Tab-separated table of C-alpha atoms in Angstrom:
chain	number	residue	atom	x	y	z
A	1	MET	CA	-129.393	52.188	18.031
A	2	GLU	CA	-128.280	54.722	21.159
A	3	THR	CA	-126.325	56.949	20.857
A	4	PHE	CA	-123.683	58.299	23.623
A	5	ALA	CA	-125.534	61.482	24.462
A	6	GLN	CA	-128.828	59.526	24.966
A	7	PHE	CA	-127.065	56.720	26.987
A	8	CYS	CA	-125.714	59.906	29.549
A	9	ALA	CA	-129.215	60.859	29.347
A	10	SER	CA	-129.984	57.879	30.729
A	11	ILE	CA	-127.737	57.771	33.236
A	12	ARG	CA	-128.765	61.196	34.493
A	13	ALA	CA	-132.165	60.476	34.552
A	14	CYS	CA	-131.416	57.467	36.822
A	15	ARG	CA	-133.359	57.391	39.940
A	16	VAL	CA	-132.714	53.551	41.507
A	17	CYS	CA	-131.887	54.437	44.912
A	18	GLU	CA	-133.830	57.786	45.362
A	19	ALA	CA	-135.256	56.852	48.416
A	20	HIS	CA	-131.826	56.314	50.217
A	21	LEU	CA	-130.931	60.110	49.150
A	22	PRO	CA	-130.974	62.935	51.544
A	23	LEU	CA	-130.592	65.421	48.771
A	24	GLY	CA	-132.315	63.447	46.030
A	25	PRO	CA	-130.407	62.284	42.839
A	26	LYS	CA	-128.403	64.251	41.026
A	27	PRO	CA	-126.038	61.467	39.313
A	28	ILE	CA	-122.641	63.471	38.439
A	29	PHE	CA	-120.285	62.074	35.795
A	30	GLN	CA	-118.062	63.096	32.771
A	31	LEU	CA	-118.090	61.011	30.144
A	32	ALA	CA	-116.555	61.128	26.252
A	33	PRO	CA	-116.444	57.960	24.046
A	34	THR	CA	-113.021	59.393	23.146
A	35	ALA	CA	-111.236	58.874	27.479
A	36	THR	CA	-108.386	57.461	28.103
A	37	LEU	CA	-107.792	57.508	31.143
A	38	MET	CA	-110.976	57.461	33.669
A	39	ILE	CA	-110.879	58.217	37.046
A	40	THR	CA	-112.981	55.915	39.375
A	41	SER	CA	-113.843	57.036	42.900
A	42	GLN	CA	-115.850	56.749	45.951
A	43	ALA	CA	-119.124	59.446	45.418
A	44	PRO	CA	-119.582	63.287	45.019
A	45	GLY	CA	-119.629	65.196	48.088
A	46	ARG	CA	-121.719	68.064	48.888
A	47	VAL	CA	-119.975	70.649	46.868
A	48	ALA	CA	-119.928	68.524	43.910
A	49	HIS	CA	-123.511	68.054	44.456
A	50	THR	CA	-124.353	71.747	44.758
A	51	SER	CA	-122.268	72.417	41.736
A	52	GLY	CA	-122.718	69.758	39.502
A	53	ILE	CA	-119.274	69.398	39.014
A	54	PRO	CA	-116.806	66.768	40.085
A	55	PHE	CA	-114.104	67.093	42.177
A	56	SER	CA	-115.035	70.902	42.716
A	57	ASP	CA	-113.828	71.087	46.325
A	58	ALA	CA	-110.284	70.532	48.081
A	59	SER	CA	-110.362	66.850	47.329
A	60	GLY	CA	-110.321	67.972	43.835
A	61	ASP	CA	-107.531	70.334	44.298
A	62	ARG	CA	-105.871	67.060	45.865
A	63	LEU	CA	-106.041	65.000	43.340
A	64	ARG	CA	-105.359	67.246	40.367
A	65	ALA	CA	-101.840	68.059	42.398
A	66	TRP	CA	-101.235	64.267	42.930
A	67	MET	CA	-102.114	64.024	38.724
A	68	GLY	CA	-99.766	66.903	37.816
A	69	VAL	CA	-103.082	68.532	35.946
A	70	THR	CA	-104.571	71.447	35.268
A	71	LEU	CA	-108.265	72.004	36.165
A	72	ALA	CA	-109.087	72.191	32.470
A	73	GLN	CA	-106.984	68.997	31.478
A	74	PHE	CA	-108.772	67.488	34.396
A	75	HIS	CA	-112.262	68.340	32.923
A	76	ASP	CA	-111.340	67.730	29.474
A	77	ALA	CA	-113.991	64.896	28.905
A	78	SER	CA	-112.064	64.159	25.200
A	79	ARG	CA	-109.469	62.678	27.471
A	80	VAL	CA	-110.364	62.230	31.535
A	81	ALA	CA	-113.541	60.417	32.249
A	82	ILE	CA	-114.944	60.842	35.953
A	83	PHE	CA	-117.221	57.955	36.929
A	84	PRO	CA	-117.307	57.177	40.339
A	85	MET	CA	-118.605	54.114	42.174
A	86	GLY	CA	-122.072	55.934	43.394
A	87	LEU	CA	-122.831	58.483	41.367
A	88	CYS	CA	-125.004	60.766	43.540
A	89	TYR	CA	-124.189	62.272	47.193
A	90	PRO	CA	-124.728	59.859	49.699
A	91	GLY	CA	-125.014	62.204	52.350
A	92	THR	CA	-123.169	61.673	55.750
A	93	LEU	CA	-122.851	59.398	58.550
A	94	ALA	CA	-122.828	60.841	61.939
A	95	GLY	CA	-119.372	61.846	62.824
A	96	ALA	CA	-117.433	59.608	59.953
A	97	GLY	CA	-117.855	61.880	57.175
A	98	ASP	CA	-120.087	60.841	53.860
A	99	ALA	CA	-121.641	57.749	53.673
A	100	PRO	CA	-120.506	54.784	51.339
A	101	PRO	CA	-121.530	55.147	47.746
A	102	ARG	CA	-125.324	53.427	47.404
A	103	PRO	CA	-124.503	49.860	46.340
A	104	GLU	CA	-126.850	50.164	43.353
A	105	CYS	CA	-125.060	52.230	41.464
A	106	ALA	CA	-122.065	50.453	40.030
A	107	PRO	CA	-123.336	47.160	39.232
A	108	LEU	CA	-126.166	49.154	37.255
A	109	TRP	CA	-123.739	51.294	35.344
A	110	ARG	CA	-120.273	50.683	35.854
A	111	GLN	CA	-120.205	47.916	32.898
A	112	PRO	CA	-122.183	49.620	30.281
A	113	VAL	CA	-120.234	52.786	30.383
A	114	LEU	CA	-116.802	50.739	30.129
A	115	ASP	CA	-118.382	49.303	27.369
A	116	ARG	CA	-118.781	52.476	25.522
A	117	LEU	CA	-115.069	53.640	26.709
A	118	PRO	CA	-113.181	51.730	23.594
A	119	ASP	CA	-110.090	53.502	24.205
A	120	LEU	CA	-109.864	53.566	28.003
A	121	ARG	CA	-106.018	52.645	28.457
A	122	LEU	CA	-105.904	53.227	32.333
A	123	THR	CA	-108.030	53.824	35.080
A	124	LEU	CA	-107.300	55.512	38.992
A	125	LEU	CA	-109.044	53.950	41.476
A	126	VAL	CA	-109.352	56.567	44.032
A	127	GLY	CA	-110.225	55.112	47.171
A	128	SER	CA	-110.815	52.060	49.136
A	129	TYR	CA	-114.208	51.508	47.469
A	130	ALA	CA	-113.299	51.743	43.730
A	131	ILE	CA	-110.194	50.249	45.211
A	132	ASN	CA	-112.048	47.118	46.533
A	133	HIS	CA	-114.994	46.883	43.434
A	134	VAL	CA	-111.776	46.448	40.883
A	135	LEU	CA	-109.369	44.478	42.329
A	136	GLY	CA	-110.953	42.824	45.518
A	137	ALA	CA	-110.779	43.454	49.156
A	138	GLY	CA	-107.432	44.228	50.589
A	139	ARG	CA	-105.654	47.170	52.746
A	140	VAL	CA	-105.958	50.614	50.280
A	141	ALA	CA	-102.203	51.435	51.396
A	142	ASP	CA	-100.850	47.630	50.391
A	143	ARG	CA	-102.255	48.143	47.247
A	144	VAL	CA	-101.164	51.912	46.726
A	145	ARG	CA	-97.516	50.758	47.346
A	146	ALA	CA	-98.096	47.705	45.009
A	147	PHE	CA	-99.321	50.312	42.159
A	148	ARG	CA	-96.889	48.841	39.533
A	149	GLN	CA	-98.326	45.293	39.716
A	150	TYR	CA	-101.536	46.863	38.517
A	151	LEU	CA	-100.274	48.839	35.729
A	152	PRO	CA	-100.966	49.230	32.630
A	153	ALA	CA	-104.624	49.023	33.138
A	154	PHE	CA	-105.208	50.205	37.268
A	155	PHE	CA	-103.425	53.022	39.265
A	156	PRO	CA	-104.704	52.194	43.106
A	157	LEU	CA	-104.622	55.806	45.048
A	158	PRO	CA	-106.060	56.512	48.535
A	159	HIS	CA	-109.031	58.916	48.455
A	160	PRO	CA	-107.520	62.660	48.690
A	161	SER	CA	-109.555	64.098	51.218
A	162	TRP	CA	-108.633	65.935	53.850
A	163	ARG	CA	-107.863	62.322	55.952
A	164	SER	CA	-105.307	61.850	53.213
A	165	VAL	CA	-103.030	64.658	54.518
A	166	GLY	CA	-101.858	62.521	58.078
A	167	TRP	CA	-102.129	59.071	55.908
A	168	MET	CA	-98.912	60.551	53.527
A	169	THR	CA	-97.466	61.582	56.586
A	170	ARG	CA	-97.457	58.342	57.867
A	171	ASN	CA	-96.921	56.749	54.465
A	172	PRO	CA	-94.212	59.098	52.876
A	173	TRP	CA	-93.252	56.556	50.075
A	174	PHE	CA	-96.353	57.936	48.605
A	175	GLU	CA	-94.934	61.196	47.834
A	176	ALA	CA	-91.475	60.110	46.942
A	177	GLU	CA	-92.192	57.199	44.885
A	178	VAL	CA	-95.754	56.792	43.780
A	179	LEU	CA	-96.771	60.522	42.705
A	180	PRO	CA	-93.990	60.843	40.294
A	181	CYS	CA	-95.091	57.387	38.526
A	182	LEU	CA	-98.566	58.791	38.873
A	183	ARG	CA	-97.680	62.122	37.349
A	184	GLU	CA	-95.806	60.319	34.506
A	185	GLU	CA	-98.732	57.937	33.710
A	186	VAL	CA	-101.197	60.612	33.418
A	187	GLN	CA	-99.034	62.733	31.285
A	188	ARG	CA	-99.085	60.461	28.471
A	189	HIS	CA	-103.130	60.906	28.274
A	190	PHE	CA	-102.170	64.511	27.111
A	191	ARG	CA	-99.204	64.244	24.896
């Protein structure tokens, strides 16, 4: 029977979409079978690809601030799993930021990971790719505003990239209504 460590090693060894990755395959994630909170996002950015650490960039700083957690709490794999829709940096689109996550990844790895996280209670769906994959197609703002209807299993969030600063300005309810509830939900996993 495969151990959890062997399972993670098989994910790290994945080369399914190697031909499509400009910097080559480097699956980046954080998993432990005891995790109760999962962060499901788009795909690692260039900085995360270089460091090998999920959310090791400004978007990670913003997401941690939204969640109200420290860097140590965020990277405590025993409590927090980080498993994006695409595990490797997908490259960039001309003038449009990062490319979408590779479509092969989620169908191949998402359910096997979920099957190995028996204590998982809450998944933060960060950005449109994660939200649409799990909840079906819809507008991010609508899903985020209606976050209560997806609890206790899911909490939809916009992607914490630099673009979210403008989005938050146009949607002041996010800081006023959503973030306090997000912090409350997240803190349950650190008590």
